mmCIF file of N, CA and C in Angstrom:
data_model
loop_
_atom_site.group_PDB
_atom_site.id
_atom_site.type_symbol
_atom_site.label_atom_id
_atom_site.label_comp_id
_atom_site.label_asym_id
_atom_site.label_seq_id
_atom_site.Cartn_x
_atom_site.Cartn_y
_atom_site.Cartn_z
ATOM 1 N N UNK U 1 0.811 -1.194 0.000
ATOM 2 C CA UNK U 1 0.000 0.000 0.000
ATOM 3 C C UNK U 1 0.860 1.266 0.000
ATOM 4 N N UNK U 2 2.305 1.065 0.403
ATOM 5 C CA UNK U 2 2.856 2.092 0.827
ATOM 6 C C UNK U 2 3.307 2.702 -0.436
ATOM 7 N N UNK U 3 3.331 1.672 -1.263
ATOM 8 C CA UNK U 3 4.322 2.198 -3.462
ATOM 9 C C UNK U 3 2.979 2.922 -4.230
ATOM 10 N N UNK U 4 1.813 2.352 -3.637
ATOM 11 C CA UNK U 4 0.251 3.093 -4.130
ATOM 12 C C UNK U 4 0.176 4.458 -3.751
ATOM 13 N N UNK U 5 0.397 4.810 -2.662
ATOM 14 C CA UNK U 5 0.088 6.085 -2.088
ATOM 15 C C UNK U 5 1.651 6.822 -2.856
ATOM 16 N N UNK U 6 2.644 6.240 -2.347
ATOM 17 C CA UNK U 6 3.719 6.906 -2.909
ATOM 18 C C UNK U 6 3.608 7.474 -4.485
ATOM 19 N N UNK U 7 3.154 6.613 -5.475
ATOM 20 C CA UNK U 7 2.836 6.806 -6.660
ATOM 21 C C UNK U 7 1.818 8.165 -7.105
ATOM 22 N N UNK U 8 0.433 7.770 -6.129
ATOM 23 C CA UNK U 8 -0.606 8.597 -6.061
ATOM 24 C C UNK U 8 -0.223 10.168 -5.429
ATOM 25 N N UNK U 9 0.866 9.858 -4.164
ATOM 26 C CA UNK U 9 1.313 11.629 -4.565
ATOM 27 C C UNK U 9 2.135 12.229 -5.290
ATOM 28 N N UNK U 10 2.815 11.280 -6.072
ATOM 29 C CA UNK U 10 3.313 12.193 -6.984
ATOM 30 C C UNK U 10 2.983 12.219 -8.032
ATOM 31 N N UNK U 11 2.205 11.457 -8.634
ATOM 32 C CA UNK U 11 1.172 11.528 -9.653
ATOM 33 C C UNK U 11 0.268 12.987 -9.625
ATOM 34 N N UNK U 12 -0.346 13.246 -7.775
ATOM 35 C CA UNK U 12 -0.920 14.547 -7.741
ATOM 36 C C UNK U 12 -0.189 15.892 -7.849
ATOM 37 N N UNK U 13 0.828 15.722 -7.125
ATOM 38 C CA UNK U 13 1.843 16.496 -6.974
ATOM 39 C C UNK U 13 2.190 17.450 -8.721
ATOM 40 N N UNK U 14 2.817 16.641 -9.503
ATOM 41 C CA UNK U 14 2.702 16.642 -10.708
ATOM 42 C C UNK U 14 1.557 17.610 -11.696
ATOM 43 N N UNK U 15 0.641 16.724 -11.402
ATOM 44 C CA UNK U 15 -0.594 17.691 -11.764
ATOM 45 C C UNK U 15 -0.907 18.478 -11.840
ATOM 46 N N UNK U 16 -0.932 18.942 -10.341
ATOM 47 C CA UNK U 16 -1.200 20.346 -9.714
ATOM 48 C C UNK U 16 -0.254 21.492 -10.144
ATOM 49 N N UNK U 17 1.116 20.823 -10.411
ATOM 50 C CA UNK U 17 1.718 21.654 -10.749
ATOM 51 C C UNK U 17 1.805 22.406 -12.439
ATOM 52 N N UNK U 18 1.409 21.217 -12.821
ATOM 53 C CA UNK U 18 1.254 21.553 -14.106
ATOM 54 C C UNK U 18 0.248 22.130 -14.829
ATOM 55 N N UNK U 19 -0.818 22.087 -13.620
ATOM 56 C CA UNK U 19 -2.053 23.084 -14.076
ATOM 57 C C UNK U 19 -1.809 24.328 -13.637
ATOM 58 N N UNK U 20 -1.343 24.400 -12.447
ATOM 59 C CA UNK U 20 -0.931 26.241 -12.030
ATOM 60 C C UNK U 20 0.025 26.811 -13.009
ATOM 61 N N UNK U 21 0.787 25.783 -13.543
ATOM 62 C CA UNK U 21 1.863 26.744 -14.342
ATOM 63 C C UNK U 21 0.992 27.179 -16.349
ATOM 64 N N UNK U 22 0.308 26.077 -15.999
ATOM 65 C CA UNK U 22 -0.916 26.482 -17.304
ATOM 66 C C UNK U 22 -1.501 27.456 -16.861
ATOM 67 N N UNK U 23 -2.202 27.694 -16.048
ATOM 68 C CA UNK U 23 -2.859 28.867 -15.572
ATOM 69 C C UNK U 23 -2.391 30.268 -15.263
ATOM 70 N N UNK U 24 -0.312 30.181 -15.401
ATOM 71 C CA UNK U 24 0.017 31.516 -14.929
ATOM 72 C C UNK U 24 0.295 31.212 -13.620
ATOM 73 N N UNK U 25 0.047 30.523 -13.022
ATOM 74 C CA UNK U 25 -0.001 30.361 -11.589
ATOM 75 C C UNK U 25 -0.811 31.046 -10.607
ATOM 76 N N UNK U 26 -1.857 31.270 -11.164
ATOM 77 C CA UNK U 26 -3.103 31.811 -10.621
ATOM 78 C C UNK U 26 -4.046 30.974 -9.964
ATOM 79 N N UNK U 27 -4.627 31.377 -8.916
ATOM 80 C CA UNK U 27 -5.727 29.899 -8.462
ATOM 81 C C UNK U 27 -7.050 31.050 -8.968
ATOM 82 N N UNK U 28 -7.870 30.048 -9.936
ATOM 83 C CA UNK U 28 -8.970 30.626 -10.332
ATOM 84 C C UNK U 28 -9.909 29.481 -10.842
ATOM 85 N N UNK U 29 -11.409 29.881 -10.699
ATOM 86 C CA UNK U 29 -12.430 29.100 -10.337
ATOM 87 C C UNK U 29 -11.829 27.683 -11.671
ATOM 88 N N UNK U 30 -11.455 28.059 -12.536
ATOM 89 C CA UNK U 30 -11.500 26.812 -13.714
ATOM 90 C C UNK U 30 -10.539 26.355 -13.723
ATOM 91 N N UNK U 31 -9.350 26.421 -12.346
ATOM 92 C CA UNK U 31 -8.253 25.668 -12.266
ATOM 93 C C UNK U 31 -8.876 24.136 -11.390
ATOM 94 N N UNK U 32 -9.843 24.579 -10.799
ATOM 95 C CA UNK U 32 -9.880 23.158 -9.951
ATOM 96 C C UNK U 32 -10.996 22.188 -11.241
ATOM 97 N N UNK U 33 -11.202 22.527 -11.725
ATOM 98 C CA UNK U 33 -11.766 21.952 -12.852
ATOM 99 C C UNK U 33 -11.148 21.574 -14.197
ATOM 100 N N UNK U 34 -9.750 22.080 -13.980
ATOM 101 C CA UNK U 34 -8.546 21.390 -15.028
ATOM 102 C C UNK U 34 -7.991 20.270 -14.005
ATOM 103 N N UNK U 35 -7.555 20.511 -12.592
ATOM 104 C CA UNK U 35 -7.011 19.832 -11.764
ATOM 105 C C UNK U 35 -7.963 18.363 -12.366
ATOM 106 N N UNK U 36 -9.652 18.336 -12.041
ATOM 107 C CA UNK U 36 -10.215 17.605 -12.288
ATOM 108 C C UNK U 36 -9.898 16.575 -13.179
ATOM 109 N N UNK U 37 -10.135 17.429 -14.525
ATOM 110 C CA UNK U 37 -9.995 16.775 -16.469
ATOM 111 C C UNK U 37 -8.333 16.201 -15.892
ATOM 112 N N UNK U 38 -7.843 16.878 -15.346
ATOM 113 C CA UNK U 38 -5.688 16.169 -15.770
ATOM 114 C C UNK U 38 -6.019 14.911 -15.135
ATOM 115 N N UNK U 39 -6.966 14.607 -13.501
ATOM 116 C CA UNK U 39 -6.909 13.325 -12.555
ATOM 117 C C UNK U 39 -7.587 12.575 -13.385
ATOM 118 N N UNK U 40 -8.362 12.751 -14.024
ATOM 119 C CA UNK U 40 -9.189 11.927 -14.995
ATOM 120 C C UNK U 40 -8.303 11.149 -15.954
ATOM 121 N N UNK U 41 -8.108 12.081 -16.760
ATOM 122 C CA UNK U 41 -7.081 11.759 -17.538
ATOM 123 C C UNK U 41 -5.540 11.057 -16.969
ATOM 124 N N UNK U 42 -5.330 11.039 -16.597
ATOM 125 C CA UNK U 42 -3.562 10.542 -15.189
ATOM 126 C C UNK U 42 -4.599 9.027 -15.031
ATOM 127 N N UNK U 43 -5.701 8.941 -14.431
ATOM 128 C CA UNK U 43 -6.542 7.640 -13.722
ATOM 129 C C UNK U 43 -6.187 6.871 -15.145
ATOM 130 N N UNK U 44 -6.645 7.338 -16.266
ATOM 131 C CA UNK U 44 -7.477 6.357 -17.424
ATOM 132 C C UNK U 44 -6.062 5.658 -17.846
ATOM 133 N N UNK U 45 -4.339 6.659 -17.751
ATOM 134 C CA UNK U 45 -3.587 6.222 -18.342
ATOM 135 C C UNK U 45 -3.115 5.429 -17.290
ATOM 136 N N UNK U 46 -3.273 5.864 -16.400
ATOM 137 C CA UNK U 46 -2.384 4.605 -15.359
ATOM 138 C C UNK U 46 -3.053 3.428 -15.216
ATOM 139 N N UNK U 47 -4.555 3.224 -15.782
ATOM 140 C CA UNK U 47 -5.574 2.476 -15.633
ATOM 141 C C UNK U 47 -4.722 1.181 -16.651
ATOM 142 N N UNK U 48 -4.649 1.947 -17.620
ATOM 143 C CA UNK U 48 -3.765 1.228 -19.003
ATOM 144 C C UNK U 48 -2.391 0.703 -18.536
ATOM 145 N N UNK U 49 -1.635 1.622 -17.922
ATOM 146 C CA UNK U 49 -0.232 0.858 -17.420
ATOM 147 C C UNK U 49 -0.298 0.196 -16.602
ATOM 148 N N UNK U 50 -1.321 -0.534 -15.525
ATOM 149 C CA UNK U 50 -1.467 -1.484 -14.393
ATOM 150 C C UNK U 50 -1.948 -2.869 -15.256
ATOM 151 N N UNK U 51 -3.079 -2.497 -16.126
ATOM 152 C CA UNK U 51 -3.067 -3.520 -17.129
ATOM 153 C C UNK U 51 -1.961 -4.102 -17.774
ATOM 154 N N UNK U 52 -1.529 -3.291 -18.280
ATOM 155 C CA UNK U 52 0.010 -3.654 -19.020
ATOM 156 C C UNK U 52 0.820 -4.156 -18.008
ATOM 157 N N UNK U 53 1.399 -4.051 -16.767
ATOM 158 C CA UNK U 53 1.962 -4.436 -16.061
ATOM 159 C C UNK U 53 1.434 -5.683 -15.150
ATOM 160 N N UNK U 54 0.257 -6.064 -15.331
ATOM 161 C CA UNK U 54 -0.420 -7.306 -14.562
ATOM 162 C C UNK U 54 -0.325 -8.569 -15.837
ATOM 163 N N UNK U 55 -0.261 -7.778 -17.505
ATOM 164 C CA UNK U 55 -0.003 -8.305 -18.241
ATOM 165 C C UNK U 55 1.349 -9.230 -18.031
ATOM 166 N N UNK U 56 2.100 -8.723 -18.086
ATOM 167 C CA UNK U 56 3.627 -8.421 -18.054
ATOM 168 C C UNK U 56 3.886 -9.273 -16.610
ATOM 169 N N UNK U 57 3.309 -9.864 -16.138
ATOM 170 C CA UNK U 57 3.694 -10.721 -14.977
ATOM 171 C C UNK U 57 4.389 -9.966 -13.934
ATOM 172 N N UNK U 58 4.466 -8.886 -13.571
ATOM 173 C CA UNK U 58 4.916 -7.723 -12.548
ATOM 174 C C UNK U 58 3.535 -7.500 -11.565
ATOM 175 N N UNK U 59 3.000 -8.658 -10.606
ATOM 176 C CA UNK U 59 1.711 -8.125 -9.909
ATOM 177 C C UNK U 59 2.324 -7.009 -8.787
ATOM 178 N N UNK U 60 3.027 -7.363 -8.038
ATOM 179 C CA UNK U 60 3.226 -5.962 -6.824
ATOM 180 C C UNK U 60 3.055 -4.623 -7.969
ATOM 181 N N UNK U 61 4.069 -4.444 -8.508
ATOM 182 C CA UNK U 61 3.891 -3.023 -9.613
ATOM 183 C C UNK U 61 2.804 -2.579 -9.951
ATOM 184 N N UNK U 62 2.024 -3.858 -10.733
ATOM 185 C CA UNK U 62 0.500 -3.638 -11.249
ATOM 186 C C UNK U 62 -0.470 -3.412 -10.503
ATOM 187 N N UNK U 63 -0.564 -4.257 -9.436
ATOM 188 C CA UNK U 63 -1.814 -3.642 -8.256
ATOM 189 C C UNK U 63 -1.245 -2.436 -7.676
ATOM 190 N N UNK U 64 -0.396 -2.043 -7.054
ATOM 191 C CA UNK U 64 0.314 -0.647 -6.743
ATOM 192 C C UNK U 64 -0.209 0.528 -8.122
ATOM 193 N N UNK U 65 -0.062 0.205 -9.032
ATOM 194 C CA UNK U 65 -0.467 0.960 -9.594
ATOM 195 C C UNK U 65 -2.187 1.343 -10.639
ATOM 196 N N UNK U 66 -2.493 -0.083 -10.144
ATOM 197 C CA UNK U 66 -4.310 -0.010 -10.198
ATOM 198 C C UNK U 66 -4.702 0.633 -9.160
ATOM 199 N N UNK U 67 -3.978 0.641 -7.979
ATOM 200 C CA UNK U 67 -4.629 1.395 -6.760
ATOM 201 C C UNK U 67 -4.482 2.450 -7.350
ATOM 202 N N UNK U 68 -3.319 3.225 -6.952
ATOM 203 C CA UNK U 68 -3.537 4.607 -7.351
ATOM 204 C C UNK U 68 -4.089 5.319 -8.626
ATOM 205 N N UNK U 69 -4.448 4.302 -9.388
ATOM 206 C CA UNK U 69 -4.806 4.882 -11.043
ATOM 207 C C UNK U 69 -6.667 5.167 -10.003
ATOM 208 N N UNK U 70 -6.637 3.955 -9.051
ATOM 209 C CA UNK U 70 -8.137 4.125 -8.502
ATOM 210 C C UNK U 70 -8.439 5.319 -8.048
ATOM 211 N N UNK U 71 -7.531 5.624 -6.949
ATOM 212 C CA UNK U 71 -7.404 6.423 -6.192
ATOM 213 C C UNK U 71 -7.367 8.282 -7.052
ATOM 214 N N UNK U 72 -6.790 8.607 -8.120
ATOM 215 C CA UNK U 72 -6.637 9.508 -8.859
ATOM 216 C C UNK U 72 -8.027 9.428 -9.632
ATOM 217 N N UNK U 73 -8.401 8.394 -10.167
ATOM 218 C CA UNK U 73 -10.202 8.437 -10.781
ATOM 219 C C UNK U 73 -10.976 9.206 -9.641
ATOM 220 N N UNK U 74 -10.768 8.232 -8.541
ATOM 221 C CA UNK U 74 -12.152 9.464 -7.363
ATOM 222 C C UNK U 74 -11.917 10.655 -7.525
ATOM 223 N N UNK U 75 -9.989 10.924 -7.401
ATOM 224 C CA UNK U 75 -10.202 12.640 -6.807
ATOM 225 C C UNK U 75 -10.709 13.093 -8.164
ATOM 226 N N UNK U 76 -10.527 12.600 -9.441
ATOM 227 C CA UNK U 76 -10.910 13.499 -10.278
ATOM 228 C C UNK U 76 -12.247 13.463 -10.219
ATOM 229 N N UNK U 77 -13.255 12.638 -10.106
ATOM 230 C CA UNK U 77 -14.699 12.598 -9.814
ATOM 231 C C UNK U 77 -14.867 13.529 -8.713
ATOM 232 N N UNK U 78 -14.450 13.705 -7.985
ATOM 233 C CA UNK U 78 -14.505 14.472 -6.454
ATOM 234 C C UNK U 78 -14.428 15.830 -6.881
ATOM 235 N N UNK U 79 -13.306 16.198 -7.423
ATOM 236 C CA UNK U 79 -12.705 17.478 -8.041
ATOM 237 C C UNK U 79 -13.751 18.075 -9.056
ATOM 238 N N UNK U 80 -14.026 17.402 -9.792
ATOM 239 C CA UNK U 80 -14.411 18.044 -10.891
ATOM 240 C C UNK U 80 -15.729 18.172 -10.715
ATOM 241 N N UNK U 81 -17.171 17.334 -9.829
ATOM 242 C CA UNK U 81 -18.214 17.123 -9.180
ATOM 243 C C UNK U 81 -17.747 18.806 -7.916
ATOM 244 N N UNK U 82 -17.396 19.152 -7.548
ATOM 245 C CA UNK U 82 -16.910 20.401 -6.772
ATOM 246 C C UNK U 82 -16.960 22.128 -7.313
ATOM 247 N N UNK U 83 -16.056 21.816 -8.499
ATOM 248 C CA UNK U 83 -15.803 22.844 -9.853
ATOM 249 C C UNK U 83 -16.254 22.311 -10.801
ATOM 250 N N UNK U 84 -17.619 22.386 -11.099
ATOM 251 C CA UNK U 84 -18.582 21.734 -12.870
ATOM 252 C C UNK U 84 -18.251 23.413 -13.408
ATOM 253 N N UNK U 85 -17.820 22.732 -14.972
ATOM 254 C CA UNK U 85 -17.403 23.679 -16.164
ATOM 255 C C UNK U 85 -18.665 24.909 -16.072
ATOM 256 N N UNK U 86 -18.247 25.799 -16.153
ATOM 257 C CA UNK U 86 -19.323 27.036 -16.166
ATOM 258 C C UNK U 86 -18.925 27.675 -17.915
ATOM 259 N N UNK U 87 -19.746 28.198 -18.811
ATOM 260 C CA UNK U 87 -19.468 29.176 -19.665
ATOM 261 C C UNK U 87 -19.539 30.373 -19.093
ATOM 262 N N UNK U 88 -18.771 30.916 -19.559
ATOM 263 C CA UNK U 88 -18.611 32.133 -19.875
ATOM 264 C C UNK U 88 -17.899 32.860 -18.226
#
């Protein structure tokens, strides 16, 4: 559990950073709603590399990293259910 969480913060870590620096580094209402779309997106690909790696006969790696691909799907459900896309 401990390589899941390890993974999952820097997976977030990452993110976050890479949306503030998209943004200017501004916190504004449609950053937590990119934060959202990036966890979404980060979940679906790591979703794919735990597969590939459970493929690949590597189970510690692969469940370590189905967890946290899990774990990054909620926050983006969480996140983005918080900040819903507004126009305009």
């Amino acid at each position: 559990m401990k390589k899941a969480l390890r993974i999952f913060i820097i997976s977030e870590v990452i993110i976050i950073l890479f949306c503030f620096m998209a943004n200017s580094m501004k916190a504004v209402y449609d950053t937590g709603f990119t934060i959202g779309l990036l966890n979404l997106l980060a979940g679906a690909v790591m979703l794919l590399v735990s597969i590939v790696l459970l493929i690949a006969k590597q189970k510690e790696n692969g469940m370590a990293t189905l967890a946290a691909a899990g774990l990054i799907l909620l926050s983006g459900i969480v996140t983005c259910s918080f900040f819903p896309f507004r126009l305009g």
